[in-house]
PDB file of C-alpha atoms and ligand atoms in Angstrom:
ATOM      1  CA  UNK T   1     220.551 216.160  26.599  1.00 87.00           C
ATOM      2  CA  UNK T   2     218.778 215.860  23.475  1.00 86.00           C
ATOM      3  CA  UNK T   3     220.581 214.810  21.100  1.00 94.00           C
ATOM      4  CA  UNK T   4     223.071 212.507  22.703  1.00 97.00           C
ATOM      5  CA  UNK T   5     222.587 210.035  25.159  1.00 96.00           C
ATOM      6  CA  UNK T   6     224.654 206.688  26.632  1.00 96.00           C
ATOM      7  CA  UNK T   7     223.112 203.331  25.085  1.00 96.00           C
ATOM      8  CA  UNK T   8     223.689 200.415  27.413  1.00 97.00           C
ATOM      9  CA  UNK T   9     224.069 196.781  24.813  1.00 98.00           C
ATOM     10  CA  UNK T  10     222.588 193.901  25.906  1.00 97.00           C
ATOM     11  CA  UNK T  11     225.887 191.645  26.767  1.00 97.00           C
ATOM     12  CA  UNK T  12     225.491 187.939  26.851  1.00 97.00           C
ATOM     13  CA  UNK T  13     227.887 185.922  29.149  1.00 95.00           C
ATOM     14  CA  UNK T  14     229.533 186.255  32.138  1.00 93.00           C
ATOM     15  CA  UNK T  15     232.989 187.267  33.057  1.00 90.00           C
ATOM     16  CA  UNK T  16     234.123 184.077  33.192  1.00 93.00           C
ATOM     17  CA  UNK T  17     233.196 182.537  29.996  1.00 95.00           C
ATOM     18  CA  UNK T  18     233.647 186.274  28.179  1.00 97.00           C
ATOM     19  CA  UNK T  19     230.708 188.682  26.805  1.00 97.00           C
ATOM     20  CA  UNK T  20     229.004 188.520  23.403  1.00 97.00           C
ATOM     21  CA  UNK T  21     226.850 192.309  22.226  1.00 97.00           C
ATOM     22  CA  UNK T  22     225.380 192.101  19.074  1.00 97.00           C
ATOM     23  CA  UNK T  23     224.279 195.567  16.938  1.00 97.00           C
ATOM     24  CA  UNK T  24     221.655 195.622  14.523  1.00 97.00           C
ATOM     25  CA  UNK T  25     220.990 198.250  13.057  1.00 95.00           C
ATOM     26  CA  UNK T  26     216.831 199.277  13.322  1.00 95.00           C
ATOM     27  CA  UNK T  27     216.988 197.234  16.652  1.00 95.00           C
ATOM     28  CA  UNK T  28     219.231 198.528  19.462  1.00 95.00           C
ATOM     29  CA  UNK T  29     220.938 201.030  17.064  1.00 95.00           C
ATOM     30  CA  UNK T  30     218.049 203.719  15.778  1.00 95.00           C
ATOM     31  CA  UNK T  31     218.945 204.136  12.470  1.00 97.00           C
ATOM     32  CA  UNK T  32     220.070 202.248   9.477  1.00 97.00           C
ATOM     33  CA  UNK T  33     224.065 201.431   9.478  1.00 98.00           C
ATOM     34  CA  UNK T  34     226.174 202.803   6.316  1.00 98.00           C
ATOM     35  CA  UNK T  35     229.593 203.578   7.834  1.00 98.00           C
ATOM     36  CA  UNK T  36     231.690 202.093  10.787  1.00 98.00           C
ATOM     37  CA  UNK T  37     235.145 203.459  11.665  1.00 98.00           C
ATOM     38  CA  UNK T  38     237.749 202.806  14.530  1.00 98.00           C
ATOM     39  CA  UNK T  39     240.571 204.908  15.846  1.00 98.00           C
ATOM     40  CA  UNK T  40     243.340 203.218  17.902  1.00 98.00           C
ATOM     41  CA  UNK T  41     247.013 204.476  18.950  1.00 98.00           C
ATOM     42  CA  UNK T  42     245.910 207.656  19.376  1.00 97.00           C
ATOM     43  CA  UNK T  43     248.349 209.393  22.135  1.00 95.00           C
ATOM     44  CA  UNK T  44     246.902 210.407  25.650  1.00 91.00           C
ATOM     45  CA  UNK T  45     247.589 213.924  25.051  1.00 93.00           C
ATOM     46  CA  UNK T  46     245.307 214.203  21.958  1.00 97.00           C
ATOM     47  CA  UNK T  47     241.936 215.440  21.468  1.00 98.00           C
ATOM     48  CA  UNK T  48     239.976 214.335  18.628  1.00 98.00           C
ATOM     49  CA  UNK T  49     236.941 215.445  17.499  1.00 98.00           C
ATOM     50  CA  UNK T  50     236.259 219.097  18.241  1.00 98.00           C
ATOM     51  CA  UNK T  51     233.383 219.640  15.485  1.00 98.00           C
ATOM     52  CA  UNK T  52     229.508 218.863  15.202  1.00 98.00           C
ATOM     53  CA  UNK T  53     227.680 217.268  12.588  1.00 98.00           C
ATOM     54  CA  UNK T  54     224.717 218.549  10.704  1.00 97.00           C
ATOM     55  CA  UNK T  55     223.334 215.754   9.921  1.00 98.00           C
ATOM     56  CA  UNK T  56     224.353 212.914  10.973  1.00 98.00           C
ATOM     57  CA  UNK T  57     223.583 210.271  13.800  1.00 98.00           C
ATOM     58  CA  UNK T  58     226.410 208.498  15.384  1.00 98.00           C
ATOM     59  CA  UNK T  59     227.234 205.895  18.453  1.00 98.00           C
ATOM     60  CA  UNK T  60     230.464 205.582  19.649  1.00 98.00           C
ATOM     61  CA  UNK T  61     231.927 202.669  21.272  1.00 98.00           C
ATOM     62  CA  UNK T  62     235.027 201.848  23.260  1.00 98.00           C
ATOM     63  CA  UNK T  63     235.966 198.347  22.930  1.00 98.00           C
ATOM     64  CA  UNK T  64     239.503 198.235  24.726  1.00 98.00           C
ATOM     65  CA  UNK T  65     240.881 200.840  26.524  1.00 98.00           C
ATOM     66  CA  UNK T  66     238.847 203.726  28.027  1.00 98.00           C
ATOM     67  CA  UNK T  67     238.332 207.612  27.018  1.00 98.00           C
ATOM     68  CA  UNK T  68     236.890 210.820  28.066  1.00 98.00           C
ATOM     69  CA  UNK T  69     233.712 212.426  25.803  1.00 98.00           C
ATOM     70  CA  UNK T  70     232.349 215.865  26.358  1.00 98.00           C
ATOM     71  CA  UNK T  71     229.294 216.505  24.543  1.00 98.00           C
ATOM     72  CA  UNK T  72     228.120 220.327  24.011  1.00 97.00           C
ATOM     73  CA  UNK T  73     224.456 220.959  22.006  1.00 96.00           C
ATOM     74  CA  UNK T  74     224.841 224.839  22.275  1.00 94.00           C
ATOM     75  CA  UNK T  75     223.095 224.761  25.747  1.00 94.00           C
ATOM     76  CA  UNK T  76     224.132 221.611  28.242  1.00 96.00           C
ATOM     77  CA  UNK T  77     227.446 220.301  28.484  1.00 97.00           C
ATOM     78  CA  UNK T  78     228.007 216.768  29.447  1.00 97.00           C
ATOM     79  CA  UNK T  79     231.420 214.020  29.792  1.00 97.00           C
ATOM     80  CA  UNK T  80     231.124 210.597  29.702  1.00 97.00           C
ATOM     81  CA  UNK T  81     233.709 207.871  30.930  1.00 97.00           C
ATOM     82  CA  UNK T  82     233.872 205.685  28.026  1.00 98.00           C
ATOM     83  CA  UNK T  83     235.433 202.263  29.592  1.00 97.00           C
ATOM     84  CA  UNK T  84     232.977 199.518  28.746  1.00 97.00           C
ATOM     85  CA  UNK T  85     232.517 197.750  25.317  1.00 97.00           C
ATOM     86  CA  UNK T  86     229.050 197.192  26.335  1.00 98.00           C
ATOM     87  CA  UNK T  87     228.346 200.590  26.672  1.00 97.00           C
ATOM     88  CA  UNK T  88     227.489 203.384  23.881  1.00 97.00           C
ATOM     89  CA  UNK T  89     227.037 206.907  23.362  1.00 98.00           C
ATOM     90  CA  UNK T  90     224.925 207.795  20.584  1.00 98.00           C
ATOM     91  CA  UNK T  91     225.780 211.944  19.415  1.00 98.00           C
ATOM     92  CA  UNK T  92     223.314 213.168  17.130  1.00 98.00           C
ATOM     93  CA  UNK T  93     223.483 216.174  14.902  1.00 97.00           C
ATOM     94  CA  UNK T  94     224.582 219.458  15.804  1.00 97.00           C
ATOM     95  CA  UNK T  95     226.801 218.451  18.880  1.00 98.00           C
ATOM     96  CA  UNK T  96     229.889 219.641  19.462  1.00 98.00           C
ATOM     97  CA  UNK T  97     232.325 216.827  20.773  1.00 98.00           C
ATOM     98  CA  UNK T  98     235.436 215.970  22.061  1.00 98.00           C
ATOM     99  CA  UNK T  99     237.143 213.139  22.842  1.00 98.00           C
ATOM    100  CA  UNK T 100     240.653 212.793  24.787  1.00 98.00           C
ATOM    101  CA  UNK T 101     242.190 211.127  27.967  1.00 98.00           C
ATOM    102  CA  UNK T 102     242.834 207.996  25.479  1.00 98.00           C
ATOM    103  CA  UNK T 103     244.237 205.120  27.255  1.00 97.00           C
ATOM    104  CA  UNK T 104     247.352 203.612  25.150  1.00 95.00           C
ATOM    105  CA  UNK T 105     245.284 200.576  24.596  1.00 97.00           C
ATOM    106  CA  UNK T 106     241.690 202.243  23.520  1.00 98.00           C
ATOM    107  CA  UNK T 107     240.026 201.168  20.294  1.00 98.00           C
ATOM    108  CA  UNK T 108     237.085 203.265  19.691  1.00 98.00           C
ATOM    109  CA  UNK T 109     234.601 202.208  16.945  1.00 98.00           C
ATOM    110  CA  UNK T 110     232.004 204.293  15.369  1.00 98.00           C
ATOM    111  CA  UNK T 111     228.493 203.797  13.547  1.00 98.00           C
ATOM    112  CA  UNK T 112     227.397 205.861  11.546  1.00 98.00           C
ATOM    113  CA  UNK T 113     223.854 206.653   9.457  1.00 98.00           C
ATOM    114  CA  UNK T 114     225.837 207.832   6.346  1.00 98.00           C
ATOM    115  CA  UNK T 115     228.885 207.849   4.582  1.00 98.00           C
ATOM    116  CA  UNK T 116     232.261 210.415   4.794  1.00 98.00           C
ATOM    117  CA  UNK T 117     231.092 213.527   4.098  1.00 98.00           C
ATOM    118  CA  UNK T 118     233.561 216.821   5.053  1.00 98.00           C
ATOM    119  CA  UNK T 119     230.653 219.038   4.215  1.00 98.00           C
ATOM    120  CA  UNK T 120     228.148 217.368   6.910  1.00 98.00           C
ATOM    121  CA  UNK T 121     231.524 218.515   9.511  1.00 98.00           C
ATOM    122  CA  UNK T 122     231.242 221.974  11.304  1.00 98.00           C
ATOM    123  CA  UNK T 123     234.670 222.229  12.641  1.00 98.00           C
ATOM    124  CA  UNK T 124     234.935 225.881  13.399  1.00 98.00           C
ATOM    125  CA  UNK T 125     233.245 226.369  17.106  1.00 98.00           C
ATOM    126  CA  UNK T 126     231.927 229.966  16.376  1.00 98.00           C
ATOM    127  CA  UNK T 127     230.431 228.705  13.888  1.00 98.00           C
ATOM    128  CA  UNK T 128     228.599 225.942  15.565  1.00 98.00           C
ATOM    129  CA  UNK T 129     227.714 228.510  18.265  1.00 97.00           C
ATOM    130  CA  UNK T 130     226.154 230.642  15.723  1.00 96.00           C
ATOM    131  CA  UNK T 131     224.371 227.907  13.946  1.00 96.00           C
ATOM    132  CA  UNK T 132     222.377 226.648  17.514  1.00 93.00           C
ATOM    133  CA  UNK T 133     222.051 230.442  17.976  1.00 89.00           C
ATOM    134  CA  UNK T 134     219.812 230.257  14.515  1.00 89.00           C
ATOM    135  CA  UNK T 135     218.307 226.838  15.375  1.00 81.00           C
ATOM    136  CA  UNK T 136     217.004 228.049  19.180  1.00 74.00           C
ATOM    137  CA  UNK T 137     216.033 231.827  17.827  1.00 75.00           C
TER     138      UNK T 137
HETATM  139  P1  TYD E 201     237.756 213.175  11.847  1.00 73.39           P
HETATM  140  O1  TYD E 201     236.319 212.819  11.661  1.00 73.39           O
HETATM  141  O2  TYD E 201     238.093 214.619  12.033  1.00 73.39           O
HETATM  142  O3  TYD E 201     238.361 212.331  13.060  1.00 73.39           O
HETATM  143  P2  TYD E 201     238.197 212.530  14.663  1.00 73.39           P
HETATM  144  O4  TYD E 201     236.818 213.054  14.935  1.00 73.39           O
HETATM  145  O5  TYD E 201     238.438 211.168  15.250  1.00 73.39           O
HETATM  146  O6  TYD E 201     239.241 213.498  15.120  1.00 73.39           O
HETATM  147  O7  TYD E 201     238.564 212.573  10.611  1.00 73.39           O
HETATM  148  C1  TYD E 201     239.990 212.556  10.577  1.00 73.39           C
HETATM  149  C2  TYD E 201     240.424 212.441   9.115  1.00 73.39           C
HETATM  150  O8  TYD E 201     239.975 211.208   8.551  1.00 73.39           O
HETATM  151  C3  TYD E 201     239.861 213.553   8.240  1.00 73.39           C
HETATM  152  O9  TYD E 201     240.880 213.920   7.324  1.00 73.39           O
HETATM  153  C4  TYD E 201     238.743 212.900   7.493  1.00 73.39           C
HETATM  154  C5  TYD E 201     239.152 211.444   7.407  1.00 73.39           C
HETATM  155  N1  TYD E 201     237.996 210.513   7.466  1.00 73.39           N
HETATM  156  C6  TYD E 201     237.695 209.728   6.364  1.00 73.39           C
HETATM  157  O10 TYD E 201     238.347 209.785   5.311  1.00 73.39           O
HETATM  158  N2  TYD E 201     236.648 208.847   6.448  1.00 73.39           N
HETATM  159  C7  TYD E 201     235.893 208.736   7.567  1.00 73.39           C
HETATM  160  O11 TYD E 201     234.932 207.911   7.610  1.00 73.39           O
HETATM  161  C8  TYD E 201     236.212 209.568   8.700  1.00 73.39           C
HETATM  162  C9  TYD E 201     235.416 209.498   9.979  1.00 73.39           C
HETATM  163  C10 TYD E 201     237.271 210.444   8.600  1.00 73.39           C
END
């Protein structure tokens, strides 16, 4: 899929002495950071997400805990088992995503190329459907 793919950090360490992954932006993150975010405690029954963005880039990470991601760009559909801090999935703009299947214990962190913006959201899925409709016409 275009527009979203799973970025695999560099971890230094081993398991016995613990892993280090650095992000900078530019470097193994491609685009300049402005925003990071985290949910935690979110119950396993809940699904977050469920809009695209317009604009902007993002990478998700799961640093405790695991969770579920389906990714939809209007054409390919794709879920990802997030249960690795060392592993990332960057979502673009204009996919639709969900997340859910939280474990109790997940902490997922986000960075992002720009700040809070509602209008950047698409949260209505006709609406997205119509919009990659335009895009691919
Ligand atoms: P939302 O992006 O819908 O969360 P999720 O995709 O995890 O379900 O945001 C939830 C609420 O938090 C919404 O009211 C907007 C607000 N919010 C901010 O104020 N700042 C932020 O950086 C983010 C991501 C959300």
């Amino acid at each position: 899929m275009n527009n979203c793919k799973i970025i695999e950090f560099n971890k230094i360490g081993d398991e016995y002495g613990g892993y280090l992954v650095a992000i900078e932006d530019n470097l193994n993150i491609p685009f300049d950071i402005k925003r990071v975010y985290y949910t935690y405690g979110v119950k396993d029954n809940k699904i977050r997400g469920k809009h695209a963005h317009r604009n902007l880039d993002q990478i998700l990470l799961c640093l405790n805990g695991a969770v579920k991601v389906k990714c939809f760009d209007g054409y390919e559909e794709i879920e990802i088992h997030l249960d690795d801090p060392s592993k990332g999935i960057f979502i673009g703009s204009m996919v639709w995503h969900e997340m859910y299947d939280y474990r109790e214990d997940a902490v997922i962190m986000v960075i992002a190329d720009d700040y809070y913006n509602e209008s950047d959201y698409i949260r209505d899925y006709d609406e997205f459907i119509s919009l990659c409709k335009e895009v691919n016409s």
